Coordinates of C-alpha atoms in Angstrom, one line a residue:
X66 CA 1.3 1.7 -30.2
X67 CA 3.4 2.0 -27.3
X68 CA 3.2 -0.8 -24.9
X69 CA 2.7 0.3 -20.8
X70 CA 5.6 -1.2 -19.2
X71 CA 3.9 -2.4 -16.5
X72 CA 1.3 -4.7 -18.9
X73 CA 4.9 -5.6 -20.9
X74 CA 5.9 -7.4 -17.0
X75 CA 3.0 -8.9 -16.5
X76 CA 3.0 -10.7 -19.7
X77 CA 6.3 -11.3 -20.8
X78 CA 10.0 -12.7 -19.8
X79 CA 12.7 -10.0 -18.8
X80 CA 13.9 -11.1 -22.5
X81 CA 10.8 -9.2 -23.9
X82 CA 11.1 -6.4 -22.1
X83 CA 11.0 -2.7 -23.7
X84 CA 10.7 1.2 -22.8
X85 CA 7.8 2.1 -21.1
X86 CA 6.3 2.3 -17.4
X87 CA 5.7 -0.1 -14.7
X88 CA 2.6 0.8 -12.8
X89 CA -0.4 0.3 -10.6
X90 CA -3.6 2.2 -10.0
X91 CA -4.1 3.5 -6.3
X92 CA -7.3 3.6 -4.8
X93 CA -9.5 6.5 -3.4
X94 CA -8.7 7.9 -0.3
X95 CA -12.0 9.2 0.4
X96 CA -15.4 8.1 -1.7
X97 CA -15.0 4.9 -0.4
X98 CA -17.8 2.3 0.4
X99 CA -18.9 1.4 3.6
X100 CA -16.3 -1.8 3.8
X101 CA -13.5 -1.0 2.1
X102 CA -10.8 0.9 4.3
X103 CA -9.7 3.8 2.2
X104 CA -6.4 3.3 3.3
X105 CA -4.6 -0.4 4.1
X106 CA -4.3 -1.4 7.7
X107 CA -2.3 -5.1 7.6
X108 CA -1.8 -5.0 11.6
X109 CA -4.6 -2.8 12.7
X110 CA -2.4 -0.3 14.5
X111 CA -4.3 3.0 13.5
X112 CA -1.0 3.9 11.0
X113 CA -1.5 3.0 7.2
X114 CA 0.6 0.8 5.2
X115 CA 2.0 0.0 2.1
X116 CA 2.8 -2.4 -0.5
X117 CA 4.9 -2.7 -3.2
X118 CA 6.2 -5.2 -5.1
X119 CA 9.9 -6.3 -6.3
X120 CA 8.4 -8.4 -9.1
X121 CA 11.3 -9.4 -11.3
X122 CA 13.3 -10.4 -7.6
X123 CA 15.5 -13.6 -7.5
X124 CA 14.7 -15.6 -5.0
X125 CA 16.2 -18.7 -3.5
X126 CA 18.4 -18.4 -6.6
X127 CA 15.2 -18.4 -9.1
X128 CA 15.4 -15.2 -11.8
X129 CA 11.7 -13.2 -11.7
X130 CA 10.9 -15.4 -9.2
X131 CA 9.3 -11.8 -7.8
X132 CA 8.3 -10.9 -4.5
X133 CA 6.4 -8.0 -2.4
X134 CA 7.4 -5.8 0.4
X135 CA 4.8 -4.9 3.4
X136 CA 6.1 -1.8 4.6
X137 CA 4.2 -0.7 8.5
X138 CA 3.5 2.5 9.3
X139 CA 4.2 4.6 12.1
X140 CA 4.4 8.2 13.6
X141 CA 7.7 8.5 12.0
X142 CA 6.1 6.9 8.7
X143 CA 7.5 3.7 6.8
X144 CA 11.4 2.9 7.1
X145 CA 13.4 -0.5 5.9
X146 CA 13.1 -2.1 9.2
X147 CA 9.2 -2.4 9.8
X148 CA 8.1 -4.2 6.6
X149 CA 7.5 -8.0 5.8
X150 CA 9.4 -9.4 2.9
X151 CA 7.2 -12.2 1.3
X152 CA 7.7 -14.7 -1.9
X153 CA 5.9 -18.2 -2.5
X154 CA 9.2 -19.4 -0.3
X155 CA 7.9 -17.4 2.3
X156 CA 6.7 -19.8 5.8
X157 CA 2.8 -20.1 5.1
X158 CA 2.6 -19.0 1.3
X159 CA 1.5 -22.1 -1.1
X160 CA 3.7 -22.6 -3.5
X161 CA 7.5 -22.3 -4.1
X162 CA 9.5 -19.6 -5.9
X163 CA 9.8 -20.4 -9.4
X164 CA 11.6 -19.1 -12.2
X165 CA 9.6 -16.2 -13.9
X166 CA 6.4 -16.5 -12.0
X167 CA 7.1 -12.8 -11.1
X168 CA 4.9 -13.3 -7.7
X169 CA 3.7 -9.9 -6.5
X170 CA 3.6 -7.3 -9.5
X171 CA -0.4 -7.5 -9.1
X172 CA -1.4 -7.0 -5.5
X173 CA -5.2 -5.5 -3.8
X174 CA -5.8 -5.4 0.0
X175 CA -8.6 -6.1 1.7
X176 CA -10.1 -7.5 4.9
X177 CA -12.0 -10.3 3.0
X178 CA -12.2 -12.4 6.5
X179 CA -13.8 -9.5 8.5
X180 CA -11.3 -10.2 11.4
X181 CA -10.3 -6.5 11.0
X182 CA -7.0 -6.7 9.7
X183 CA -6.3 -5.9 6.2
X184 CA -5.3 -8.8 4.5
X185 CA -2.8 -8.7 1.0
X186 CA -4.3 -10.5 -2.2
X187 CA -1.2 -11.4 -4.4
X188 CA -1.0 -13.1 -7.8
X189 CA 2.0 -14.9 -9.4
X190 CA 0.3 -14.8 -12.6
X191 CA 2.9 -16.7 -14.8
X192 CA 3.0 -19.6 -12.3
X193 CA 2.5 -23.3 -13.6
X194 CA -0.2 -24.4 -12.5
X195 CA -0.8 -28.4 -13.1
X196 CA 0.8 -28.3 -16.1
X197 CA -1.0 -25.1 -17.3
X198 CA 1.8 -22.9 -18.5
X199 CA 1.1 -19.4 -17.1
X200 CA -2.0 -20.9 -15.3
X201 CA -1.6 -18.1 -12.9
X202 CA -2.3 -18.1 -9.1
X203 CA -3.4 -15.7 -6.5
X204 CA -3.3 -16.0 -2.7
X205 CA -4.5 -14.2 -0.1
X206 CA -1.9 -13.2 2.6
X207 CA -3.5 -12.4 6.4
X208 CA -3.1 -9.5 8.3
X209 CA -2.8 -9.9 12.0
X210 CA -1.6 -7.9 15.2
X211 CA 2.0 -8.5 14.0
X212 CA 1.3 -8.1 10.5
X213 CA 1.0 -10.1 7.6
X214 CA 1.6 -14.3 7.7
X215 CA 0.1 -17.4 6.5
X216 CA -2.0 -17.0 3.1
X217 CA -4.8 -19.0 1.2
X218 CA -4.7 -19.8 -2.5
X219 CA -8.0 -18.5 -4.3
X220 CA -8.7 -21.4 -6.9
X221 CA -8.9 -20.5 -10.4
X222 CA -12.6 -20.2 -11.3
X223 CA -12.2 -21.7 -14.6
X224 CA -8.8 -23.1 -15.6
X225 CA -9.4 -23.9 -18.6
X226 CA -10.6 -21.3 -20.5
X227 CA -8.0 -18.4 -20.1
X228 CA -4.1 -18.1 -18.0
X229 CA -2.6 -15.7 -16.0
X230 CA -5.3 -15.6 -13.1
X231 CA -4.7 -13.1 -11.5
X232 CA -3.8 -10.4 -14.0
X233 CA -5.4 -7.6 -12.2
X234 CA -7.0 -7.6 -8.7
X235 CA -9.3 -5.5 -6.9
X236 CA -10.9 -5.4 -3.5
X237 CA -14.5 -3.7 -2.3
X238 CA -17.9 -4.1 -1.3
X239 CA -19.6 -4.1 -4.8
X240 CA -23.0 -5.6 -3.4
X241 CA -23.0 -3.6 -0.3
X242 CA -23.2 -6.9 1.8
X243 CA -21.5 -5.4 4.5
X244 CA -18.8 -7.6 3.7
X245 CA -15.5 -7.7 1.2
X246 CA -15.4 -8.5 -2.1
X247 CA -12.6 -10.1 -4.6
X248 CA -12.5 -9.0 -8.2
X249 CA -9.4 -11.4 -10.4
X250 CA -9.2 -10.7 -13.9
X251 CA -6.7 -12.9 -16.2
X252 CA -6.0 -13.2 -19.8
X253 CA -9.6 -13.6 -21.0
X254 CA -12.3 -10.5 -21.4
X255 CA -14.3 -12.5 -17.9
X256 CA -14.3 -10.9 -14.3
X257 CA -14.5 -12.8 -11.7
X258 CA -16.2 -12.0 -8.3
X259 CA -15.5 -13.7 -5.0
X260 CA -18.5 -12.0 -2.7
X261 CA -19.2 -12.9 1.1
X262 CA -15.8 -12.5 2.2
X263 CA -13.5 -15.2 1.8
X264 CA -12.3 -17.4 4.7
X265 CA -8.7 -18.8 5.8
X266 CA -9.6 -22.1 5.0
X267 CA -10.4 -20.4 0.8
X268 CA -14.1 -20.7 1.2
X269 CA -16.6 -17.7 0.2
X270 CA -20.2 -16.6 -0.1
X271 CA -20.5 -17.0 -3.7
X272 CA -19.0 -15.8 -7.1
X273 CA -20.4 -15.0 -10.2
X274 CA -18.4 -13.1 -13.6
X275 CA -19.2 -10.5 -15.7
X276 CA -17.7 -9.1 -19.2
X277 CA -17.5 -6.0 -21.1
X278 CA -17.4 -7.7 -24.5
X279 CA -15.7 -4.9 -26.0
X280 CA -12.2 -5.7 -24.2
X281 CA -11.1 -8.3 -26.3
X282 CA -9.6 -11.8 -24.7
X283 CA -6.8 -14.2 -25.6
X284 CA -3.3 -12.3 -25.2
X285 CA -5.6 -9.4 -24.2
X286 CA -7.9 -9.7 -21.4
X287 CA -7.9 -7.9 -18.6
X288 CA -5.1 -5.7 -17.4
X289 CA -6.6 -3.6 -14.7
X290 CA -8.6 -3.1 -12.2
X291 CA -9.8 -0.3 -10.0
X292 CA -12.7 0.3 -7.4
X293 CA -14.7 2.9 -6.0
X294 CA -18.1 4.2 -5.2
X295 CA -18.3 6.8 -8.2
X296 CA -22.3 7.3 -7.7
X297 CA -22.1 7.8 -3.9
X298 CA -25.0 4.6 -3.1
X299 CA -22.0 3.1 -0.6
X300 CA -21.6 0.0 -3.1
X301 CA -18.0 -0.2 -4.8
X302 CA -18.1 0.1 -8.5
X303 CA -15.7 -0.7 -10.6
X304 CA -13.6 -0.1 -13.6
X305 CA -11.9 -2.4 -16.0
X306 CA -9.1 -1.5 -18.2
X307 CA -8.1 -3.9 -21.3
X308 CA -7.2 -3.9 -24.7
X309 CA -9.6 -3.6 -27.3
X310 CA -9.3 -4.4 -30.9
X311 CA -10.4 -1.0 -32.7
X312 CA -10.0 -2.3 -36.5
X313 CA -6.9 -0.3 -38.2
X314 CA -5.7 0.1 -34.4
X315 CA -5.8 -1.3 -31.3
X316 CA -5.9 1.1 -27.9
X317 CA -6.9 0.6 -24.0
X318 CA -10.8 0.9 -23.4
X319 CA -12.2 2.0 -19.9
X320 CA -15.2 1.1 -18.7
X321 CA -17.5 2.1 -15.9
X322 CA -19.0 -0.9 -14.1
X323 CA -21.6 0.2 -11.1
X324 CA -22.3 -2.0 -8.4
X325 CA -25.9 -2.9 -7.1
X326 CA -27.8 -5.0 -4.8
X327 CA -27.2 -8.0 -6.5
X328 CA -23.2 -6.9 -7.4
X329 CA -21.8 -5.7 -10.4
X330 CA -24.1 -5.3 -13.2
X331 CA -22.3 -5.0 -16.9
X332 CA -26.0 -4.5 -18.4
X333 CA -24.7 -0.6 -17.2
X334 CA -21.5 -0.5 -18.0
X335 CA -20.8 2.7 -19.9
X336 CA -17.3 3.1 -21.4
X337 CA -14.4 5.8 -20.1
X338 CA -11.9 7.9 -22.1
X339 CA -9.2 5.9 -23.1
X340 CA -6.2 4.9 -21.1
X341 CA -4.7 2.6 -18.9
X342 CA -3.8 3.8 -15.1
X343 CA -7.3 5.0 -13.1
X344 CA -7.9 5.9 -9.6
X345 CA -10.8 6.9 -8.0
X346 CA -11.6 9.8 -5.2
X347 CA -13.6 12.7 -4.4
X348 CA -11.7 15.5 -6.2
X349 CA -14.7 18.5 -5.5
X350 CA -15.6 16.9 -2.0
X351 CA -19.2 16.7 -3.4
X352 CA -19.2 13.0 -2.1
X353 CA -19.0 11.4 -5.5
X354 CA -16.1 9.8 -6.4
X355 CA -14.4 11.0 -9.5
X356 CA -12.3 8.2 -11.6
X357 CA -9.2 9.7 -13.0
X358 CA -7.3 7.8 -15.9
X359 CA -4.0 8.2 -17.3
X360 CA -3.3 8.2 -20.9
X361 CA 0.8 8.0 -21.5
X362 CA 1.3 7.7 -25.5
X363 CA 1.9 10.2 -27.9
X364 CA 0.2 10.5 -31.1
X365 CA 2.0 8.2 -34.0
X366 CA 5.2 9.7 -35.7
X367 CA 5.8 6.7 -38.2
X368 CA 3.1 7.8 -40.6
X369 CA 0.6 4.9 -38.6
X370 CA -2.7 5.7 -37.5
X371 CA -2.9 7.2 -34.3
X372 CA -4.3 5.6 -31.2
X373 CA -7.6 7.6 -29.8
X374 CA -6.5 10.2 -27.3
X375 CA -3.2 10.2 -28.0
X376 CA -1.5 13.4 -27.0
X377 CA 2.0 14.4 -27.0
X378 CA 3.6 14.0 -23.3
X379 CA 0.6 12.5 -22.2
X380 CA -2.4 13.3 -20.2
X381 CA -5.0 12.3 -17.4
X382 CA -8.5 12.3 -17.6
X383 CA -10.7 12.9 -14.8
X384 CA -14.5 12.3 -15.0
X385 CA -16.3 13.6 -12.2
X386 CA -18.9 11.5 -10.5
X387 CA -22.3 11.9 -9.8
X388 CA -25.5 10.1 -8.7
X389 CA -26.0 9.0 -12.2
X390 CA -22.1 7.6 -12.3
X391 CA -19.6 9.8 -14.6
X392 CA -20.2 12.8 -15.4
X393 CA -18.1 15.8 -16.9
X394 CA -15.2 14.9 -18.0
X395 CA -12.1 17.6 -18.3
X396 CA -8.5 16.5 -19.5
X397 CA -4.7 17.9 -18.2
X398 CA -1.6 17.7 -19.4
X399 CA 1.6 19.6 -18.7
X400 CA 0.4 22.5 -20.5
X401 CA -2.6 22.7 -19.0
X402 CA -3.2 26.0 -16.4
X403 CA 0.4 26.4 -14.7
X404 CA 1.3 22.9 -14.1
X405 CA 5.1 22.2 -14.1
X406 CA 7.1 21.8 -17.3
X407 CA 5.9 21.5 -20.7
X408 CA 4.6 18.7 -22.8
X409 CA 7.3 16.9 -24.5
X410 CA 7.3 14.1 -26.9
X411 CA 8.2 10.8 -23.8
X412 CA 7.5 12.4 -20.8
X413 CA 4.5 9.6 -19.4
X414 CA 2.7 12.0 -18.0
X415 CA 0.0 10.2 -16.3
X416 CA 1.8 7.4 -16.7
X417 CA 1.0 6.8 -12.6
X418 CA -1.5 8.3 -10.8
X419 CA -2.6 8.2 -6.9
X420 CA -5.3 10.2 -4.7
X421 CA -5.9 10.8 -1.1
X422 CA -6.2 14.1 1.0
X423 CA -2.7 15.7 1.8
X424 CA -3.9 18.7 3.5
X425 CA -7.5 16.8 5.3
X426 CA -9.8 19.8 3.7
X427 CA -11.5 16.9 2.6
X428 CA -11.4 17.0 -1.0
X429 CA -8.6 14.2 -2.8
X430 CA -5.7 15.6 -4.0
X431 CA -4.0 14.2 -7.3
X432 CA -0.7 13.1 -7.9
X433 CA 0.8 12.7 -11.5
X434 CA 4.0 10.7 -12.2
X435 CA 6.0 11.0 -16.1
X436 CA 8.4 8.5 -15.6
X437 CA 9.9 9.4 -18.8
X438 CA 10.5 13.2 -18.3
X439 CA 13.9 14.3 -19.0
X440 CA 15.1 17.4 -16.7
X441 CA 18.4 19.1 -18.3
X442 CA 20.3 16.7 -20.4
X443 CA 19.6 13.8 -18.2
X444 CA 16.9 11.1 -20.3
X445 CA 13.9 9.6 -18.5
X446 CA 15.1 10.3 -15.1
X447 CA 11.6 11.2 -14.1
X448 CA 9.2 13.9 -11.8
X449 CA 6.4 14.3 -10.1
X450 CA 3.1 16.7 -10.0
X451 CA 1.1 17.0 -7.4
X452 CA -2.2 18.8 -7.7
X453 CA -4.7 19.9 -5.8
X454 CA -8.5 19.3 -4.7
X455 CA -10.8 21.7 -4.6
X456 CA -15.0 22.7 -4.6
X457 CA -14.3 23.1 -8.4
X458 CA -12.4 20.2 -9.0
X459 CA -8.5 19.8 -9.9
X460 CA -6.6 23.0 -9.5
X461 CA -3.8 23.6 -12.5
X462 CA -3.6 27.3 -11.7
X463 CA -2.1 27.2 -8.0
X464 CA -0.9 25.2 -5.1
X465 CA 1.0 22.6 -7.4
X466 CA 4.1 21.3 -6.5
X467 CA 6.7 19.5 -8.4
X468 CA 9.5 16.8 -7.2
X469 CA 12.2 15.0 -8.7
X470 CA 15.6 13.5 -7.5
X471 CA 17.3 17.1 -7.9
X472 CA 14.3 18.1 -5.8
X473 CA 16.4 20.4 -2.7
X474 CA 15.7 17.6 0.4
X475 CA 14.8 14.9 -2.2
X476 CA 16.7 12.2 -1.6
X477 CA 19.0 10.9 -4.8
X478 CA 19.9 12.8 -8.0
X479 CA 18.5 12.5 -11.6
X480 CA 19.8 9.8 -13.7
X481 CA 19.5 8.6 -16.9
X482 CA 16.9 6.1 -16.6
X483 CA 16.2 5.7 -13.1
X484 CA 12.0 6.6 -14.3
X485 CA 11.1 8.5 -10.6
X486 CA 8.0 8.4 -10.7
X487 CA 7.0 5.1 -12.2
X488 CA 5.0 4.4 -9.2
X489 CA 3.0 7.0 -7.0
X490 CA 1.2 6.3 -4.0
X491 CA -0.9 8.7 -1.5
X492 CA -1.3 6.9 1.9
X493 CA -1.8 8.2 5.7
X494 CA 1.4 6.0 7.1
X495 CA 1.9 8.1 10.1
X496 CA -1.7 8.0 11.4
X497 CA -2.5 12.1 11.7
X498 CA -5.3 11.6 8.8
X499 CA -3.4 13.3 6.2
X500 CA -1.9 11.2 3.3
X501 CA 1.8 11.0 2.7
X502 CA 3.6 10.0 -0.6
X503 CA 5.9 7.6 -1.3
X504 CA 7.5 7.5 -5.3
X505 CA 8.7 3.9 -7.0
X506 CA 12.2 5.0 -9.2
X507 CA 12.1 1.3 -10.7
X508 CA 14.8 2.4 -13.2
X509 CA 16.7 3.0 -10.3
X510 CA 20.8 1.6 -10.4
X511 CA 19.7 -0.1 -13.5
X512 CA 16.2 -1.8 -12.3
X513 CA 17.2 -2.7 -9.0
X514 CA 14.9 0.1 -8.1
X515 CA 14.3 2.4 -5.2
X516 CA 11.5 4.0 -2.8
X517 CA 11.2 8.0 -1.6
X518 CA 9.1 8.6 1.1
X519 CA 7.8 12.0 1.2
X520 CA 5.4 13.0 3.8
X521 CA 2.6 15.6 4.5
X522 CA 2.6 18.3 7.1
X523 CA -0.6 18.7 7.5
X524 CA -0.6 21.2 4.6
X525 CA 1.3 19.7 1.7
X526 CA 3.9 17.0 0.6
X527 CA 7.2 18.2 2.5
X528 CA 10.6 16.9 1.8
X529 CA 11.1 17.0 5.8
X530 CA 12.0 13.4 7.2
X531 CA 11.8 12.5 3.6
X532 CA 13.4 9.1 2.9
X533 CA 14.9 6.9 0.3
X534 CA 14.4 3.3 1.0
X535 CA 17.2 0.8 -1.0
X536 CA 16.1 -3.1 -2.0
X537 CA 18.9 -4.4 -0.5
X538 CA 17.2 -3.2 2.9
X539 CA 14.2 -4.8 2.2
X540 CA 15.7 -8.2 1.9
X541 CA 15.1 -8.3 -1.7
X542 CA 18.2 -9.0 -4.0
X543 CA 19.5 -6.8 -6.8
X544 CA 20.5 -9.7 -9.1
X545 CA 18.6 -9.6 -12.4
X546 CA 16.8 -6.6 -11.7
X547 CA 14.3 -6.7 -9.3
X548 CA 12.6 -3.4 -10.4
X549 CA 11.6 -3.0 -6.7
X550 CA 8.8 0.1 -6.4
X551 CA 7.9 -0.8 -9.6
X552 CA 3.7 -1.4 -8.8
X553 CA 2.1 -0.8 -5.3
X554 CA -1.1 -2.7 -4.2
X555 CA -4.5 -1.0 -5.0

């Protein structure tokens, strides 16, 4: 099957790279637990923030090296100028910037101290680690009233028995402690669960692991992450995207992991439509949180067998939470109601997803990316769908809108390549409680990669004070692609 750009990074040289997306899953921006702020805070200034990573970066003259860009908001939302630029040759970060490590493409934030400040956890998960090849490390960077500095490794909870720690992060409270929570997957099929908080000098209240045995290990493992409180009982749940092996064929699995009094309990675990990008927020405002998953690959054309749920163009799945945990489950594509375009063999769709609430009616609003679309007779230059909440869920008949390069007040122009849309976020960066957009166009000037920010009004996503925001301005280098936008932190 196709292989999801953003797993072909995180696993492989820039020699191995092919087509595909680079991605991260964005977390609820409403249905969240009691803990976990629905939208990042790193300096605590009442504007949200964002992060996104330049994984593939050189730095200090090292090739994928990879760092990740802090950018602060304000009224006027996020610009090049308020933002920290951090690598492992950053003041305060363990570590050194090493060839390939690609520090940064998997980020979560959190305030796992309880000082509150959002803090960044960051892995470098192809770093070296005592002679482990690909060991994998994570650190936790600390927010602070001037934003984020210093950071604390997160030891590897068992580093002998998998690499790449660090693979996928998420951040909540899945105990309902009252205090943050660290979930790091890595190359094996085993979560592991930092609970208690987790302290500047790397101590915490406790950890245990869990596995859905299905996902299978080795190469495997692990390859997302995403949390929030699906059955409205203020504990984070969680789900866990990875690879399973499904006999003839092999295809992403999902599965629905709910948190309890004593943390995350896989004895409930109940697997998800297939896919591999998933967010979480309240969709019909009915207080559960609904998990939406993105499904990118088209059914086979080579005469092989066809990966479950395969549909041409792609598709997202949204199940809708309930006190029990998922619940109905409905499916939408580009041909779906009157959602923009049609579905064509490569488009992505779904291939990034975000939620938060654009218009502040109090039901999430969606946002679709399809990297791959082509618009007139330029290839894979990319769009995006937004679509909104509503008391009967995701509404493909009216209300959509649609944004690409060509977009009238979009900054840029379509490309050939340049994959707009291979990263979506939905995040309140200018403080009126309304969430703004911002669009990763890794392909962008052939992977040196690019950032639109598009804000709300109040009412929708405008193109008003929209901007584009250049690596180069960001103090990240364009040598050897850098694919800055590529993956934001969940």
């Amino acid at each position: 099957m196709h292989k999801h750009l953003r797993v072909a990074l995180a696993t492989a040289t820039a020699a191995a790279l092919t087509g595909g997306l680079l991605s991260f899953t964005a977390v609820t921006a409403t249905a969240a637990d009691s803990v976990h702020h629905p939208v990042a805070d790193f300096n605590n200034d009442g504007y949200g923030d964002v992060a996104y990573s330049a994984g593939r970066s050189t730095v200090g003259g090292k090739k994928g090296a990879g760092q990740i860009v802090a950018l602060y908001g304000s009224a006027s939302g996020v610009t090049s100028t308020k933002r920290a630029t951090i690598s492992q040759n950053t003041a305060g970060v363990p570590g050194s910037a090493e060839t390939e490590d690609g520090f940064g493409w998997v980020s979560a934030y959190g305030d796992f101290n309880g000082d509150g400040y959002d803090d960044l956890a960051a892995a470098a998960q192809h770093e070296d680690v005592d002679g482990d090849t690909d060991g994998g490390t994570v650190v936790i960077v600390w927010g602070s009233a001037s934003g984020l500095s210093g950071a604390t490794t997160v030891k590897d909870a068992a580093p002998s028995s998998h690499d790449r720690w660090g693979r996928a992060l998420a951040a909540g409270d899945f105990d309902g402690d009252g205090t943050e929570d660290l979930a790091v997957g890595s190359s094996s099929n085993r979560v592991y669960v930092f609970k208690g908080g987790i302290t500047k000098a790397g101590t915490y209240g406790g950890r245990y692991s869990l596995t859905t045995d299905i996902i299978a290990g080795g190469e495997a493992g692990t390859l997302m992450l995403t949390a929030g409180d699906v059955n409205g009982d203020q504990r984070t749940d969680l789900v866990v995207d990875g690879y399973r092996d499904g006999g003839d064929v092999g295809y992403y699995s999902n599965w629905y992991v709910p948190g309890t009094a004593s943390g995350l309990d896989s004895g409930q675990a109940r697997e998800l439509k297939s896919g591999l990008i998933t967010g979480i927020g309240d969709i019909d405002g009915d207080g559960f949180g609904d998990i939406v998953t993105g499904q990118n690959w088209d059914p086979a054309d080579d005469g092989g067998p066809t990966v479950p749920e395969s549909t041409t163009g792609g598709k997202v799945h949204i199940v809708y939470g309930s006190a029990d945990g998922p619940a109905a489950t409905v499916a939408v594509t580009q041909n779906s109601g009157n959602v923009p375009g049609s579905s064509e063999r490569g488009d992505w769709f779904g291939g990034e997803l975000s939620l938060g609430d654009i218009n502040g009616d109090g039901m999430t609003d969606l946002v679709v990316g399809a990297p791959g679309e082509n618009l007139g007779s330029v290839v894979d230059t990319g769009g995006v769908t937004v679509l909104y909440g509503s008391a009967s869920g995701v509404n493909t008949m009216s209300g959509y809108q649609y944004f690409a390069q060509s977009t009238a007040g979009v900054p840029g122009s379509d490309e050939k390549g340049d994959r707009f849309g291979g990263e979506v976020k939905l995040t309140d960066v200018t403080g009126d409680g309304r969430a703004d957009l911002t669009v990763g166009a890794f392909g962008e000037n052939a992977g040196n990669g690019s950032l639109v920010y598009l804000p709300s009004d109040g009412t929708r996503i405008t193109t008003t004070g929209a901007r584009s925001i250049a690596p180069s301005s960001v103090g990240v280098s364009t040598d050897a692609s850098p694919y800055f936008g590529a993956n934001a932190a969940n």
